[in-house]
PDB file of C-alpha atoms in Angstrom:
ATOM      1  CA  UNK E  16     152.995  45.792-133.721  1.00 63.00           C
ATOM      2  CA  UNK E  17     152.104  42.710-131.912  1.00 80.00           C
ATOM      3  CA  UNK E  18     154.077  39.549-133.345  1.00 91.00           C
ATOM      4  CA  UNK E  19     152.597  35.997-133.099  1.00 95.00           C
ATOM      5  CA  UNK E  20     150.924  35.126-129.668  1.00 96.00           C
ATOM      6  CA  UNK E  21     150.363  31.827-128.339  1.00 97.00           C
ATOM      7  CA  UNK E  22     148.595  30.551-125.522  1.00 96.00           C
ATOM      8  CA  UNK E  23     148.954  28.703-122.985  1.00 96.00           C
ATOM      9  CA  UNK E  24     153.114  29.096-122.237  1.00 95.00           C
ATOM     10  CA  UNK E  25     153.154  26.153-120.807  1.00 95.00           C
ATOM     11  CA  UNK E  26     150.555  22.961-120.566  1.00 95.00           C
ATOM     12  CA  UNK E  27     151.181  20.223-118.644  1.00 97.00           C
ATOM     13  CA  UNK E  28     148.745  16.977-119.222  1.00 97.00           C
ATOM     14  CA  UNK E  29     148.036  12.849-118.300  1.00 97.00           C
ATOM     15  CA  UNK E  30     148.314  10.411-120.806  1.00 97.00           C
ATOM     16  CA  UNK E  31     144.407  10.014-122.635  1.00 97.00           C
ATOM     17  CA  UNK E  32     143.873  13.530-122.534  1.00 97.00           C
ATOM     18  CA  UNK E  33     142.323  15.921-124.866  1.00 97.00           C
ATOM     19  CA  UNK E  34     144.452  19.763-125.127  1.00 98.00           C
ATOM     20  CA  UNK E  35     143.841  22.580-127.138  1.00 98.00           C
ATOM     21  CA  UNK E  36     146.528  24.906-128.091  1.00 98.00           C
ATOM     22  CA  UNK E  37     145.578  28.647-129.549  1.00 98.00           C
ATOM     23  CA  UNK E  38     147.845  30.818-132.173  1.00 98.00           C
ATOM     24  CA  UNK E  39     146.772  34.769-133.164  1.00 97.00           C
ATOM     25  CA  UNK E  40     148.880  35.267-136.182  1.00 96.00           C
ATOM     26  CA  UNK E  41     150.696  38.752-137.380  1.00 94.00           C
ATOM     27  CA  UNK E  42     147.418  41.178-137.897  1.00 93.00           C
ATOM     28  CA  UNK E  43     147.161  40.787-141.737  1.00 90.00           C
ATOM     29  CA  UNK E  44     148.354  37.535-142.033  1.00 92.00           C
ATOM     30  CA  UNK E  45     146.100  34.774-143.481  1.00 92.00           C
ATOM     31  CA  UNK E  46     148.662  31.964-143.392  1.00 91.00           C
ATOM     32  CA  UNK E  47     148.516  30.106-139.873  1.00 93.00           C
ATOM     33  CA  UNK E  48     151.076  26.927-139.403  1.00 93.00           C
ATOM     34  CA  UNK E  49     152.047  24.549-136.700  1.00 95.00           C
ATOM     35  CA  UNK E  50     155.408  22.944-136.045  1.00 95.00           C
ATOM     36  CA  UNK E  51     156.522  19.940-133.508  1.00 97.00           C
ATOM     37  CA  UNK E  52     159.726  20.775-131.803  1.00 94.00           C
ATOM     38  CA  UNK E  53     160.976  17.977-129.673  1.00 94.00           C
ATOM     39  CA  UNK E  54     163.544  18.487-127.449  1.00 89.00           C
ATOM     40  CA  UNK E  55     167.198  18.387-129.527  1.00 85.00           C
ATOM     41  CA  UNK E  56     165.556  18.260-132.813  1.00 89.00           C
ATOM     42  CA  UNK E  57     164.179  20.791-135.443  1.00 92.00           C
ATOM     43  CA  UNK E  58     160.824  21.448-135.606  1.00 93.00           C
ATOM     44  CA  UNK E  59     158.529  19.430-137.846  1.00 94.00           C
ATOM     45  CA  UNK E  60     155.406  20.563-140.231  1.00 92.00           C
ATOM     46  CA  UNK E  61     152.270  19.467-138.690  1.00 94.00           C
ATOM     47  CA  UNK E  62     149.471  21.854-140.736  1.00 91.00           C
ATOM     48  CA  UNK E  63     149.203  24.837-142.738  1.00 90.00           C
ATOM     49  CA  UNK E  64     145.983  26.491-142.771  1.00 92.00           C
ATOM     50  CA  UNK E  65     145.276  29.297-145.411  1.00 90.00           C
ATOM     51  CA  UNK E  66     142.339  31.508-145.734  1.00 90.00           C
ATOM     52  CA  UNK E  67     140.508  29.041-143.506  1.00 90.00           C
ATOM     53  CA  UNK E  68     141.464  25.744-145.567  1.00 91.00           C
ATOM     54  CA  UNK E  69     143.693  23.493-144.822  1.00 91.00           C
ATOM     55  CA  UNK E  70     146.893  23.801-147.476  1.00 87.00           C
ATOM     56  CA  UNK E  71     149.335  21.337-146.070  1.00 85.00           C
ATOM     57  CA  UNK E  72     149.349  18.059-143.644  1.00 89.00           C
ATOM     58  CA  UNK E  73     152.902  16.705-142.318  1.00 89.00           C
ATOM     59  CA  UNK E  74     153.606  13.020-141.423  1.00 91.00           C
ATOM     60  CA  UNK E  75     151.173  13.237-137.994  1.00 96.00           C
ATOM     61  CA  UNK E  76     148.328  10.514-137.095  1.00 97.00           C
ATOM     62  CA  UNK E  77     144.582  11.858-137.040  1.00 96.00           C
ATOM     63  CA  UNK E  78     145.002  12.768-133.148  1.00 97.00           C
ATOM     64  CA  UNK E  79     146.327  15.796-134.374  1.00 98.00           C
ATOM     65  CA  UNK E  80     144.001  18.442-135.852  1.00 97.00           C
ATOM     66  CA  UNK E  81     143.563  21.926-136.291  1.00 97.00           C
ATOM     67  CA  UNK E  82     141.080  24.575-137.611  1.00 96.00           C
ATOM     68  CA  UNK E  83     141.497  28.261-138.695  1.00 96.00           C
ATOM     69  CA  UNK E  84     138.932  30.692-137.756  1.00 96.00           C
ATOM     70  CA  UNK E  85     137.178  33.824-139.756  1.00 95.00           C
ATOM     71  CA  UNK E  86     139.862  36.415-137.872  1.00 94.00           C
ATOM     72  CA  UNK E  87     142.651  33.860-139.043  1.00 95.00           C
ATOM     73  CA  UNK E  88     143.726  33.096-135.641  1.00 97.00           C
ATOM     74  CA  UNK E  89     143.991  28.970-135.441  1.00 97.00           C
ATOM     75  CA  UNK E  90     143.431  26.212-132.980  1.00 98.00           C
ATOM     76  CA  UNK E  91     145.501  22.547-132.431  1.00 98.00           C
ATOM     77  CA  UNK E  92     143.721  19.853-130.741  1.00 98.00           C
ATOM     78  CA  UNK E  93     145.562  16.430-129.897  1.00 98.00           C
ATOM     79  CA  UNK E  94     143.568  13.889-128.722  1.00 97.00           C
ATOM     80  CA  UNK E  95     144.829  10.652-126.367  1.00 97.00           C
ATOM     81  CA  UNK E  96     147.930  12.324-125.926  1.00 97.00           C
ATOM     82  CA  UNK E  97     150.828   9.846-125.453  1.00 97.00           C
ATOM     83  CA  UNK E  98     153.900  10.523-124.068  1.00 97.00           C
ATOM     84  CA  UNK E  99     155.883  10.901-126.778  1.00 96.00           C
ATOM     85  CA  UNK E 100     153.369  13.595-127.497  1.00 97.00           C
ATOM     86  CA  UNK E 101     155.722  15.742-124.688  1.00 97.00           C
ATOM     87  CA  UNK E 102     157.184  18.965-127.244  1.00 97.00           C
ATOM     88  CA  UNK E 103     157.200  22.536-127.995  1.00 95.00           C
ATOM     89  CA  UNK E 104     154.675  23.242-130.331  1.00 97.00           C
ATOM     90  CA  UNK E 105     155.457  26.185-132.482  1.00 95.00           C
ATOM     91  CA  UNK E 106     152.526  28.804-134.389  1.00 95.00           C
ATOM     92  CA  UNK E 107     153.778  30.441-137.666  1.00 93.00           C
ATOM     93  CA  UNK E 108     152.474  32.985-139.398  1.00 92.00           C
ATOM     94  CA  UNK E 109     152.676  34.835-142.992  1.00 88.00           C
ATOM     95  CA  UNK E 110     150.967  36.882-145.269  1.00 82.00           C
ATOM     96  CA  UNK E 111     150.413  34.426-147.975  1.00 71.00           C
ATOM     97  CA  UNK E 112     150.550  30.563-148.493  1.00 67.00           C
ATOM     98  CA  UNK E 113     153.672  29.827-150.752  1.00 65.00           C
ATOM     99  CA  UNK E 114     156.999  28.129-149.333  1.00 62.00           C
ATOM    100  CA  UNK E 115     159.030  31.302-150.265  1.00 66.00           C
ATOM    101  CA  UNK E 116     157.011  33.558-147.909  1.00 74.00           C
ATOM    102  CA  UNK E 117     159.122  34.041-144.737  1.00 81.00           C
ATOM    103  CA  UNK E 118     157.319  32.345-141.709  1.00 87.00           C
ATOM    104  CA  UNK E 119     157.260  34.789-137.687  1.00 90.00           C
ATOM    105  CA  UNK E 120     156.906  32.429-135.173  1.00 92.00           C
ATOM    106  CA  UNK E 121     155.165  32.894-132.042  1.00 94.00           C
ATOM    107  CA  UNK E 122     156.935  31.677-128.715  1.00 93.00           C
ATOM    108  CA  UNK E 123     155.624  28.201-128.843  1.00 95.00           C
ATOM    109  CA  UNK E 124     153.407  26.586-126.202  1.00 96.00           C
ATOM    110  CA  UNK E 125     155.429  23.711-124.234  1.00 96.00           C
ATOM    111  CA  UNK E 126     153.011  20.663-123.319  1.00 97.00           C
ATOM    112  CA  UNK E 127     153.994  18.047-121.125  1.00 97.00           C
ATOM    113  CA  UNK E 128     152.253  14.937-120.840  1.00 97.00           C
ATOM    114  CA  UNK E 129     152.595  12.483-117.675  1.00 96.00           C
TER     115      UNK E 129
ATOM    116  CA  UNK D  29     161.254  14.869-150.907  1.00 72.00           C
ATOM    117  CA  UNK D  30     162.610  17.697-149.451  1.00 81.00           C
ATOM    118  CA  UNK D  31     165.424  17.269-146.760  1.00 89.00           C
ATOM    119  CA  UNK D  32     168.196  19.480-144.941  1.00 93.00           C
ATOM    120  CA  UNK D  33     170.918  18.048-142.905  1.00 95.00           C
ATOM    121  CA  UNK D  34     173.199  20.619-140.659  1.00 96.00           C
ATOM    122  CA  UNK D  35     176.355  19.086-140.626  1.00 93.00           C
ATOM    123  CA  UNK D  36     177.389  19.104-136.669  1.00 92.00           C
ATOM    124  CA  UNK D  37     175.466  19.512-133.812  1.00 94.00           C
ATOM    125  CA  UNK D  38     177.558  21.169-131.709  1.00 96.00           C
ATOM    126  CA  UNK D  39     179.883  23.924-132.840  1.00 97.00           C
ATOM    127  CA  UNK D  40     182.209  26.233-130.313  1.00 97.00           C
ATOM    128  CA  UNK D  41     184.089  29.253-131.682  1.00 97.00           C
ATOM    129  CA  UNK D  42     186.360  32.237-129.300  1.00 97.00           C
ATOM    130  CA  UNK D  43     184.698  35.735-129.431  1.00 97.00           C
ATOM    131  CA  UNK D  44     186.155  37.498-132.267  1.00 97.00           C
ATOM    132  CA  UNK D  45     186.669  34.119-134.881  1.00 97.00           C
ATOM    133  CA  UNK D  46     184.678  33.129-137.942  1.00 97.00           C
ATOM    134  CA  UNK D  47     181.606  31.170-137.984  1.00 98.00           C
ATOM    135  CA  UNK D  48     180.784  28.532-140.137  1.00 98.00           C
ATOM    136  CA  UNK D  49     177.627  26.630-139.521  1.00 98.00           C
ATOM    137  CA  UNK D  50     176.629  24.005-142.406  1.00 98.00           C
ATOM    138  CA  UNK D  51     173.708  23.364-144.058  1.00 97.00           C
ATOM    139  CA  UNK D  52     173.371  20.423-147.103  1.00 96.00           C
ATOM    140  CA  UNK D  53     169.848  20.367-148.680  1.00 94.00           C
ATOM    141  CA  UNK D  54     168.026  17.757-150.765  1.00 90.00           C
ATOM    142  CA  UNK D  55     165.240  18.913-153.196  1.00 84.00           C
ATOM    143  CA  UNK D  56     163.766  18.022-156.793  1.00 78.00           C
ATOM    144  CA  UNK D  57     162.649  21.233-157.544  1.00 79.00           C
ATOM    145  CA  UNK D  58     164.469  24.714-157.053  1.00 80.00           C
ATOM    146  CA  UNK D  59     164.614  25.602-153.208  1.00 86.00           C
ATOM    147  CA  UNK D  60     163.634  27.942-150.945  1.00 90.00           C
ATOM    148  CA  UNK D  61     166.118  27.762-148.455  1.00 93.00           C
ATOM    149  CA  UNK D  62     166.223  29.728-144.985  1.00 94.00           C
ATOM    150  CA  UNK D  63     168.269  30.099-141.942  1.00 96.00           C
ATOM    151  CA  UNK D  64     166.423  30.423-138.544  1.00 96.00           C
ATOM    152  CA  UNK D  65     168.067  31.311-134.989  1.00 96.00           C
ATOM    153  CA  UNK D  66     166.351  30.172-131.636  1.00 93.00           C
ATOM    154  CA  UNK D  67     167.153  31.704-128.402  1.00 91.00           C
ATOM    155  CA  UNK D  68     166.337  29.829-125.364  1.00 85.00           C
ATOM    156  CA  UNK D  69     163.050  29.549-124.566  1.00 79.00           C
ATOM    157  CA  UNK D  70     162.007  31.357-127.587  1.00 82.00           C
ATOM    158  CA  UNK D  71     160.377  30.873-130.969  1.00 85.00           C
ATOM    159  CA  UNK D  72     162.254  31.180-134.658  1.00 92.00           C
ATOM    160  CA  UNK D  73     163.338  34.365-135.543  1.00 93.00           C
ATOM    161  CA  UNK D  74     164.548  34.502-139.294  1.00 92.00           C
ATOM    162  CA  UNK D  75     167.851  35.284-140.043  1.00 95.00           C
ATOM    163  CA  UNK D  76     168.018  35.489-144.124  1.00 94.00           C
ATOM    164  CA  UNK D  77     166.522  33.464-146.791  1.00 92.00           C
ATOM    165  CA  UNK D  78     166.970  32.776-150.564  1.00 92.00           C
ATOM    166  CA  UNK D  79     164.330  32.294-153.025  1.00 86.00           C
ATOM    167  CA  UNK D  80     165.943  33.270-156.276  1.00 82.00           C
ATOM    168  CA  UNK D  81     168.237  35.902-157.802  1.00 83.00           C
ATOM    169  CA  UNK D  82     171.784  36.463-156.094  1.00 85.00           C
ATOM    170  CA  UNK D  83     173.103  33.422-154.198  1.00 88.00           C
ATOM    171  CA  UNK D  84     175.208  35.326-151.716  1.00 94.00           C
ATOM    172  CA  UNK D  85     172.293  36.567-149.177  1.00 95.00           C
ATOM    173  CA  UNK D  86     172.885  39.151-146.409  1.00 95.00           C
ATOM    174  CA  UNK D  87     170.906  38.609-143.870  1.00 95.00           C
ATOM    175  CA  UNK D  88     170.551  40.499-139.943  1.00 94.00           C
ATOM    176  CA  UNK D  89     173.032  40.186-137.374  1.00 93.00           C
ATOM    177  CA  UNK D  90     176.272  40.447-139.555  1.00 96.00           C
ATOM    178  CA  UNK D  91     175.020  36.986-141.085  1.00 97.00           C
ATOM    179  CA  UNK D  92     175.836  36.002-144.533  1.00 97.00           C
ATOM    180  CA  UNK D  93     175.244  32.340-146.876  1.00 97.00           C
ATOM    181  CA  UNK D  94     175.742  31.285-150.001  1.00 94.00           C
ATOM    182  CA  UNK D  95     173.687  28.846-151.945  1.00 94.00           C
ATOM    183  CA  UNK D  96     175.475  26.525-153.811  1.00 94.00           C
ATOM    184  CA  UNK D  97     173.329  24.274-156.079  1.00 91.00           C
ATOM    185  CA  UNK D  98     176.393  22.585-157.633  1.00 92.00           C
ATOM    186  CA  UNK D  99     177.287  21.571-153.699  1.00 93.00           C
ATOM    187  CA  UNK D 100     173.338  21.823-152.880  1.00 94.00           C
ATOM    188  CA  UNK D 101     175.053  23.453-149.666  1.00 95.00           C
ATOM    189  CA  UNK D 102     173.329  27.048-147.779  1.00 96.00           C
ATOM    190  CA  UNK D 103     176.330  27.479-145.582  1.00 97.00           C
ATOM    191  CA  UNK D 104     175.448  30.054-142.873  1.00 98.00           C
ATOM    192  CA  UNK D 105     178.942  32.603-141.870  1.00 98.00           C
ATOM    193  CA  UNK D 106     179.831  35.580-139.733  1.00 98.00           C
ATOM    194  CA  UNK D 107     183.146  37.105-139.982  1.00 97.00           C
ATOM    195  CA  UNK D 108     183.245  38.246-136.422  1.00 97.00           C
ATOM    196  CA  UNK D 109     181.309  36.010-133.236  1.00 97.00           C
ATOM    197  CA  UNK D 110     179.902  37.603-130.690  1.00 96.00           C
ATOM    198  CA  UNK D 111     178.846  36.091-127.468  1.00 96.00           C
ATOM    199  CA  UNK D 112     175.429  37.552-128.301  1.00 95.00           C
ATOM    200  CA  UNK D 113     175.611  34.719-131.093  1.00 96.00           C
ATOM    201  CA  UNK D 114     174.967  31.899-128.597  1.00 96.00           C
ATOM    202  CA  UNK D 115     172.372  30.168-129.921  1.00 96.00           C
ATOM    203  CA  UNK D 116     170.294  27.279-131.905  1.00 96.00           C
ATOM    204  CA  UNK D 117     170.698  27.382-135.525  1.00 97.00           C
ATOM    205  CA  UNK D 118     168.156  26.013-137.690  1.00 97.00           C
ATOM    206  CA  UNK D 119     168.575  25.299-141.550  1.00 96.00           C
ATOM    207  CA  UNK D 120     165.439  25.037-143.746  1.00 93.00           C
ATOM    208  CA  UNK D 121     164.288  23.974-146.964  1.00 91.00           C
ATOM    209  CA  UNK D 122     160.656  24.977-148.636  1.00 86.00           C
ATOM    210  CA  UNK D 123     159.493  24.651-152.262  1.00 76.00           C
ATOM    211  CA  UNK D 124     156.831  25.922-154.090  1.00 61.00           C
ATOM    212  CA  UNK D 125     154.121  24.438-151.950  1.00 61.00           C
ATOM    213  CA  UNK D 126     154.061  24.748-148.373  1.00 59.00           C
ATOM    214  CA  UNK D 127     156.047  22.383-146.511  1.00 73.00           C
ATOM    215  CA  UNK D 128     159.059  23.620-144.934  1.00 84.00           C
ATOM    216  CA  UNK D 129     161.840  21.344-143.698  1.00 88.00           C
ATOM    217  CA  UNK D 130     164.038  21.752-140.884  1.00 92.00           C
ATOM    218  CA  UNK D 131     167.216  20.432-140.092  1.00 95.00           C
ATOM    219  CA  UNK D 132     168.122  19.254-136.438  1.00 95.00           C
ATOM    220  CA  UNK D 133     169.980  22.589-135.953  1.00 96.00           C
ATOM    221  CA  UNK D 134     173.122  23.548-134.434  1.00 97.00           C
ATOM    222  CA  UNK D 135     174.232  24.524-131.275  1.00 97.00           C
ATOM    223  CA  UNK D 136     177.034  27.786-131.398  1.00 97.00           C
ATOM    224  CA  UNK D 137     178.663  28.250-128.163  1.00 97.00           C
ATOM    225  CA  UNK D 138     181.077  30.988-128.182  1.00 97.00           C
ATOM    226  CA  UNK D 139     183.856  31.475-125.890  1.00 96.00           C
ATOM    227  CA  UNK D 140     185.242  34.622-124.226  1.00 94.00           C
TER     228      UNK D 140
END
């Protein structure tokens, strides 16, 4: 069985810009969430999306954003990226919403901004 | 507010030794508590979690931790390293709701 895909692998974008990262969860999962991993750290909870709704919002400003779609595969945007913006940004998927459900995480897209 | 802190960034064992890797948590409610591996390059891959029930959790690999809420410690152990075990170890804390915390993980390098 497939595990969680991401796309693109790798992103590399100027300062101002506008990206768009995709996640396809597990099939059968409803539970979509995105992580921040900046180099040397742990990741950090940007969104949780369940059954289309959003069910949890970490400590990010409004450039981030993020949407689930009918087939429960989700999108990130960031707008005006910054520089500090630079990370690995990791999908997670599970079969329910709950914090005891184990997360599968996809491969992570890694976006560079110049 | 939920918090984990992995005590040591780096740690460096022989082939063949014990591995400790630490893991103190901060929560108000009861914890869902989880240790995650990274490979290079690579997303999370889930090594053993505990929700509730027995506090001595088995997890893949040969892994092992114990959740002490008296110590609010998840220590993560292996009796045997293998250079296979070369890796980024994440700690992390979830409650009821959604949010799950990570610590800054640990690096294991382990020696021939």
């Amino acid at each position: 069985d497939a595990g969680v895909t991401q796309s693109p692998t790798h992103l590399i974008k100027t300062r101002g810009q506008h990206v768009t990262l995709r996640c396809s969860p597990i099939s059968g999962h409803k539970s979509v969430s995105w992580y921040q991993q900046v180099l040397g750290q742990g990741p950090q909870f940007i969104f949780q999306y369940y059954e289309k709704e959003e069910r949890g919002r970490g400590n990010f400003p409004d450039r981030f954003s993020a949407r689930q779609f009918p087939n429960y595969s989700s999108e990130l945007n960031v707008n005006a990226l910054l520089l500090g913006d630079s990370a690995l940004y990791l999908c997670a998927s599970s079969g329910q919403a709950g914090g005891y459900n184990e997360q599968f995480f996809g491969p992570g897209t890694r976006l560079t901004v110049l | 507010a939920q918090s984990v802190t992995q005590l040591g960034s780096h740690v460096s064992v022989s082939e063949g030794a014990l591995v400790l890797l630490r893991c103190n948590y901060s929560s108000s409610v009861p914890p869902y508590l989880f240790w995650y591996v990274q490979y290079p390059n690579q997303g999370l891959q889930l090594l053993l979690k505990y929700t509730t029930g027995a506090t001595l959790v088995k997890g893949i690999n040969g892994f092992e931790a114990e959740f002490k809420k008296s110590e609010t410690s998840f220590h993560l152990t292996k009796p045997s390293a293998h250079m296979s075990d070369a890796a980024e170890y994440f700690c992390a804390v979830s409650d009821s709701v959604n949010d799950m915390r990570f610590g800054a993980g640990t690096r294991l390098t382990v020696k021939p």
